[in-house]
C-alpha positions as YAML, in Angstrom:
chain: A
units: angstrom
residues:
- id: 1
  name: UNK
  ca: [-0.57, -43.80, 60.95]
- id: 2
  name: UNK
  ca: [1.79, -41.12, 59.33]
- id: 3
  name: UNK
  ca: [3.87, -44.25, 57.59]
- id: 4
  name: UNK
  ca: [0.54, -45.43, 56.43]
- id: 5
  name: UNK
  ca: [0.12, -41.86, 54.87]
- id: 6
  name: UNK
  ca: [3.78, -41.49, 53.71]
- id: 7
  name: UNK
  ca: [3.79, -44.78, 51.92]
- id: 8
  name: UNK
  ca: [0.82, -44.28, 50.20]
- id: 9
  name: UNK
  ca: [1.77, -40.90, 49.14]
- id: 10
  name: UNK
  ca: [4.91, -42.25, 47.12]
- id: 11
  name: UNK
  ca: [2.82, -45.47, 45.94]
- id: 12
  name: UNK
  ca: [0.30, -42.44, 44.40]
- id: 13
  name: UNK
  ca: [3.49, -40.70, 42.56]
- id: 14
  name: UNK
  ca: [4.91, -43.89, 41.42]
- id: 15
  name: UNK
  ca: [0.99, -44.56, 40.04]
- id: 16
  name: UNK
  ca: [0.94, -41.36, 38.57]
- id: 17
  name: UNK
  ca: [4.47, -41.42, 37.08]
- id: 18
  name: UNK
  ca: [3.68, -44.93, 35.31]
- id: 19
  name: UNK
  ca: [0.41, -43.21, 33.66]
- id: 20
  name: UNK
  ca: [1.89, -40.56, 32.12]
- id: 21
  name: UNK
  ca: [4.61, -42.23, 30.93]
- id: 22
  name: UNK
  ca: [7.66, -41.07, 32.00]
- id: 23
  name: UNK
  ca: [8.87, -44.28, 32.52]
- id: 24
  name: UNK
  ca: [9.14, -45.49, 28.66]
- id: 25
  name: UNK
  ca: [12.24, -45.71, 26.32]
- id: 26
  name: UNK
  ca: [13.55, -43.15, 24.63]
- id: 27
  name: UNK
  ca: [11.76, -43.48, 20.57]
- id: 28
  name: UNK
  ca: [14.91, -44.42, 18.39]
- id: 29
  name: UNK
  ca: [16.12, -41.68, 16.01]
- id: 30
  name: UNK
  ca: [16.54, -42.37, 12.44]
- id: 31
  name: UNK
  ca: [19.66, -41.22, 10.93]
- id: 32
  name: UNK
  ca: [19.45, -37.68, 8.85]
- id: 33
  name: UNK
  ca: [19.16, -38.13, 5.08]
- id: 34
  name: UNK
  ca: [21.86, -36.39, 3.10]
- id: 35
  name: UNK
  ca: [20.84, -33.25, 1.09]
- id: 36
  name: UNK
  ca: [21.73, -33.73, -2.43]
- id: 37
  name: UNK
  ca: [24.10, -30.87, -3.83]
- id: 38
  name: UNK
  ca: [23.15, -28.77, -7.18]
- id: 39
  name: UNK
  ca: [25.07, -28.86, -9.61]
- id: 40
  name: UNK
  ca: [26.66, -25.17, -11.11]
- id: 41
  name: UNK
  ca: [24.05, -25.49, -14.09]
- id: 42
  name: UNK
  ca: [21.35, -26.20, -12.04]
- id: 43
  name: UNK
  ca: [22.05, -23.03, -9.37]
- id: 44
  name: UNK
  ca: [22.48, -21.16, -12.78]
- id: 45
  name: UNK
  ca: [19.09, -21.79, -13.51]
- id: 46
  name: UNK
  ca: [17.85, -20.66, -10.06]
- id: 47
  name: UNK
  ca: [20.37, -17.85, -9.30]
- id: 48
  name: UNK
  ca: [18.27, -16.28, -12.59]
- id: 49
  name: UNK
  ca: [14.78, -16.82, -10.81]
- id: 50
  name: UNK
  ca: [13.84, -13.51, -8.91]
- id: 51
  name: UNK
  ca: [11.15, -13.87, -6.40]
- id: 52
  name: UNK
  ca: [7.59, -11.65, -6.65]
- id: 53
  name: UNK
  ca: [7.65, -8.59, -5.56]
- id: 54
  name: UNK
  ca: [4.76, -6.00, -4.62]
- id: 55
  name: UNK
  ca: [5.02, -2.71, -6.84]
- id: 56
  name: UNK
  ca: [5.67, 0.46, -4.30]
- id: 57
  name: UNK
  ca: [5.12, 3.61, -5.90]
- id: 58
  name: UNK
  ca: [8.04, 6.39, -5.24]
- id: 59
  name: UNK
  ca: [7.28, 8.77, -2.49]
- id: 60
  name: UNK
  ca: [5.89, 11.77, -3.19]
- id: 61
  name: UNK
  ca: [8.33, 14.52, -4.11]
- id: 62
  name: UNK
  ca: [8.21, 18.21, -3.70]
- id: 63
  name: UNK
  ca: [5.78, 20.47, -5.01]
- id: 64
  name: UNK
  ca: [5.63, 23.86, -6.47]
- id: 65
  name: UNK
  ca: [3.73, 27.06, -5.75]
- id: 66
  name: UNK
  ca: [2.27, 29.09, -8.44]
- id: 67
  name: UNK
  ca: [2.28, 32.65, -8.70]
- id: 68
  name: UNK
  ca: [-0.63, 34.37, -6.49]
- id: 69
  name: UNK
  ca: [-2.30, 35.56, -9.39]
- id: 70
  name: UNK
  ca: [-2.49, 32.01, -11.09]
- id: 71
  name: UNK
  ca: [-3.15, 30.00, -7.89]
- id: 72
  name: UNK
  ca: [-5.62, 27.08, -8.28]
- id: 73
  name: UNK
  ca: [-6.69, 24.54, -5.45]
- id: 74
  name: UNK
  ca: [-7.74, 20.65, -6.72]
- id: 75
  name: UNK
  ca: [-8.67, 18.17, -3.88]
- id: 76
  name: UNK
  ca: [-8.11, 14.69, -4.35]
- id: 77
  name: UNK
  ca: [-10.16, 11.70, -2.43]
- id: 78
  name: UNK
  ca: [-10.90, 8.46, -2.69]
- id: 79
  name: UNK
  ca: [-14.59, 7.78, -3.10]
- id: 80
  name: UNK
  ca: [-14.02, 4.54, -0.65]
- id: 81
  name: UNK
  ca: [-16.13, 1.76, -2.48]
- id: 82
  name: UNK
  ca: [-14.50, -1.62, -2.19]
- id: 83
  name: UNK
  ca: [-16.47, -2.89, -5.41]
- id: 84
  name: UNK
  ca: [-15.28, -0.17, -7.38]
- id: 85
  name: UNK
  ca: [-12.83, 2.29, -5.82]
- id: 86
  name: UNK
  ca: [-11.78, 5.38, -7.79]
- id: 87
  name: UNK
  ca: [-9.95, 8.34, -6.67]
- id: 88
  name: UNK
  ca: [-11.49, 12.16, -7.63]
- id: 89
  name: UNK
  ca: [-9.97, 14.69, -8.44]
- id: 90
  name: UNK
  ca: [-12.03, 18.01, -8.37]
- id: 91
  name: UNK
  ca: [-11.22, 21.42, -9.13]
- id: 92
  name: UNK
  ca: [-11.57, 24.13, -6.30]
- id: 93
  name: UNK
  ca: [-11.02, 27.13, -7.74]
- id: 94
  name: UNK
  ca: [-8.61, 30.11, -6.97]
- id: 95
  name: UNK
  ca: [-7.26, 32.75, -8.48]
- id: 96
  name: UNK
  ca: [-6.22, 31.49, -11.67]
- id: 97
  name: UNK
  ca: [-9.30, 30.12, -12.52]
- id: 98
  name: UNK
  ca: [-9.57, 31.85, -16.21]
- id: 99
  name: UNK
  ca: [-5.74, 32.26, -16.42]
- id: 100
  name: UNK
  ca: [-4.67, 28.52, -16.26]
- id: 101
  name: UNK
  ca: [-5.56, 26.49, -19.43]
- id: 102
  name: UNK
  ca: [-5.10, 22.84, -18.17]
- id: 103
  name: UNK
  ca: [-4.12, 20.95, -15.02]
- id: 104
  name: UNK
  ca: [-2.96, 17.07, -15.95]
- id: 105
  name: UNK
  ca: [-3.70, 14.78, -13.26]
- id: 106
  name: UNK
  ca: [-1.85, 11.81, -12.75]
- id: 107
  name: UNK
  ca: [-2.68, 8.30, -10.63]
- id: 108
  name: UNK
  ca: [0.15, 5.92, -9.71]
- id: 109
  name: UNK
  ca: [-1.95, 3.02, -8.40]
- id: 110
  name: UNK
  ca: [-0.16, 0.17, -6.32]
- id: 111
  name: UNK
  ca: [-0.19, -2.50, -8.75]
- id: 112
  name: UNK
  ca: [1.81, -0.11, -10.80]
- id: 113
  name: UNK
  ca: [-1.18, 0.62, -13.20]
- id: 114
  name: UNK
  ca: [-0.71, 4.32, -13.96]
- id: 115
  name: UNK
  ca: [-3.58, 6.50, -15.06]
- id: 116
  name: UNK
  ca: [-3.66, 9.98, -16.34]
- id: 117
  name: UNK
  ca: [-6.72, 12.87, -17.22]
- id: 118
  name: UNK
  ca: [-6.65, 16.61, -17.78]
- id: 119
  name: UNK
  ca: [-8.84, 19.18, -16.72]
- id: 120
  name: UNK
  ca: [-9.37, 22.27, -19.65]
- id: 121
  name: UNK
  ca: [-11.26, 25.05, -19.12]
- id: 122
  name: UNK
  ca: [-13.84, 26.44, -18.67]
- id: 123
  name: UNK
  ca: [-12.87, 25.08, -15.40]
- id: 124
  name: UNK
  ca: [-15.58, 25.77, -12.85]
- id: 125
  name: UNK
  ca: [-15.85, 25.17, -8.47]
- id: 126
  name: UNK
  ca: [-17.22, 21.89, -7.91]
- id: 127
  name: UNK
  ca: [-18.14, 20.53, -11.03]
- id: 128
  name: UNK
  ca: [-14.79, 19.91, -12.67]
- id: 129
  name: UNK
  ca: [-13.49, 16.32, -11.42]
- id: 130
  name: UNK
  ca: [-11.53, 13.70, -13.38]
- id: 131
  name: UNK
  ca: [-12.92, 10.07, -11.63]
- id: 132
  name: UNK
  ca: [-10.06, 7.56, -12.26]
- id: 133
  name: UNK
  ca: [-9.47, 3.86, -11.54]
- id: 134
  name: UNK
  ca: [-7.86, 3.72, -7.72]
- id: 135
  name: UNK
  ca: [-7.25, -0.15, -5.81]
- id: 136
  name: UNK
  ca: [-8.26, -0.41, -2.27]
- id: 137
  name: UNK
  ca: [-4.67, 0.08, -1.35]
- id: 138
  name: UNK
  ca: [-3.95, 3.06, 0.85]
- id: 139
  name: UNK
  ca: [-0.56, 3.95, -1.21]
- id: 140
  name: UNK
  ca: [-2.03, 5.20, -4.56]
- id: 141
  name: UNK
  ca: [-0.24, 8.41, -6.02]
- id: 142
  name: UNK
  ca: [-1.88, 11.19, -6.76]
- id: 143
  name: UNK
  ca: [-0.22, 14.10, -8.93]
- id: 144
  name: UNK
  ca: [-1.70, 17.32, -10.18]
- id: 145
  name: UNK
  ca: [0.15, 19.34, -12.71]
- id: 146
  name: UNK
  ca: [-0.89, 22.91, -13.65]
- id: 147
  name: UNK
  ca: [0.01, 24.48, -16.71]
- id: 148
  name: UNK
  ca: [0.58, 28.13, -16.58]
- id: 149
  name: UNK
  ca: [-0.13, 30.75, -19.12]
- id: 150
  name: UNK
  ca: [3.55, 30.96, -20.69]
- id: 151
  name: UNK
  ca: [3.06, 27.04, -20.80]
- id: 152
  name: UNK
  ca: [5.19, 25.60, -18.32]
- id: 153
  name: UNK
  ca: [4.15, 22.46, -16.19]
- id: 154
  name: UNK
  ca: [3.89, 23.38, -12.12]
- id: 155
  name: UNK
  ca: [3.34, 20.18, -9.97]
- id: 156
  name: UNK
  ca: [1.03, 21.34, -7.30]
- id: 157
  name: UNK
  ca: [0.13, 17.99, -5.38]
- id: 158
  name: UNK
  ca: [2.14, 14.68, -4.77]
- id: 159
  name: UNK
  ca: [0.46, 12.90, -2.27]
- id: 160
  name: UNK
  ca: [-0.80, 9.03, -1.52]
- id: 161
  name: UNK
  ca: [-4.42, 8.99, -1.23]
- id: 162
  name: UNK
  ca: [-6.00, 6.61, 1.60]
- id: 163
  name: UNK
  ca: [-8.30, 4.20, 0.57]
- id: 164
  name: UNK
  ca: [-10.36, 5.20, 3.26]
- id: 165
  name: UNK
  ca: [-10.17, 8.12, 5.72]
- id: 166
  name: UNK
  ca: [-11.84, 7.03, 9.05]
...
């Protein structure tokens, strides 16, 4: 009984070997083709090519603080729209609300697109904003200049603004 059993064991792998075919030929390989070389003209010609590349604005430098009696705050957001994204810039006040004539603002977007505003005054809490043209990136560059009474140009925010802020 247990050579009946062993038998037909090894007649089941043989069966089972056959189906999946283990038991065929190797397929024949055909022989590599040969790579044709370029000539120095022709690498000329593609050595001048450059490939595509995605526009990164710089990071975000350093910033500079105003004088306590000219301070001014300006918040920057995006207003998260897909359809039509813009980042605001709104002026929030400080002490140097009647003392500073004119804050530039300035958007770097990441296509490379750059897009520039100014604020003059009267410059009032809430209600002075500059919309401009953002991409649903999240590395757009936002930069506020102030100008200060004697005229000189203070950068008071370098920052990227998110697309969206979950």
């Amino acid at each position: 009984m247990n050579m009946k059993v062993l038998f037909g064991g090894i007649a089941c792998l043989i069966l089972l070997l056959v189906v999946a075919g283990c038991t065929q030929p190797a397929a024949q390989q055909t022989p590599p083709v040969p790579t044709p070389v370029a000539t120095a003209a022709e690498q000329a010609s593609t050595a001048a090519t450059a490939a595509p590349t995605t526009f990164v604005p710089a990071t975000p430098g350093p910033t500079e603080t105003l004088q306590s009696a000219w301070g001014v705050t300006v918040q920057v957001q995006s207003n998260g729209k897909a359809i039509d994204p813009e980042v605001i810039f709104t002026f929030e006040g400080g002490m140097g609300q009647n003392l500073i004539p004119e804050i530039d603002v300035q958007l770097t977007r990441s296509d490379g697109t750059v897009e520039t505003g100014k604020m003059v005054q009267p410059l009032a809490i809430g209600t002075t904003t500059i919309s401009l043209p953002g991409t649903t990136g999240n590395n757009d560059r936002a930069e506020v200049w102030a100008i200060t009474p004697q005229g000189d140009r203070v950068k008071i925010y370098d920052q990227y603004i998110p697309f969206r802020a979950y």
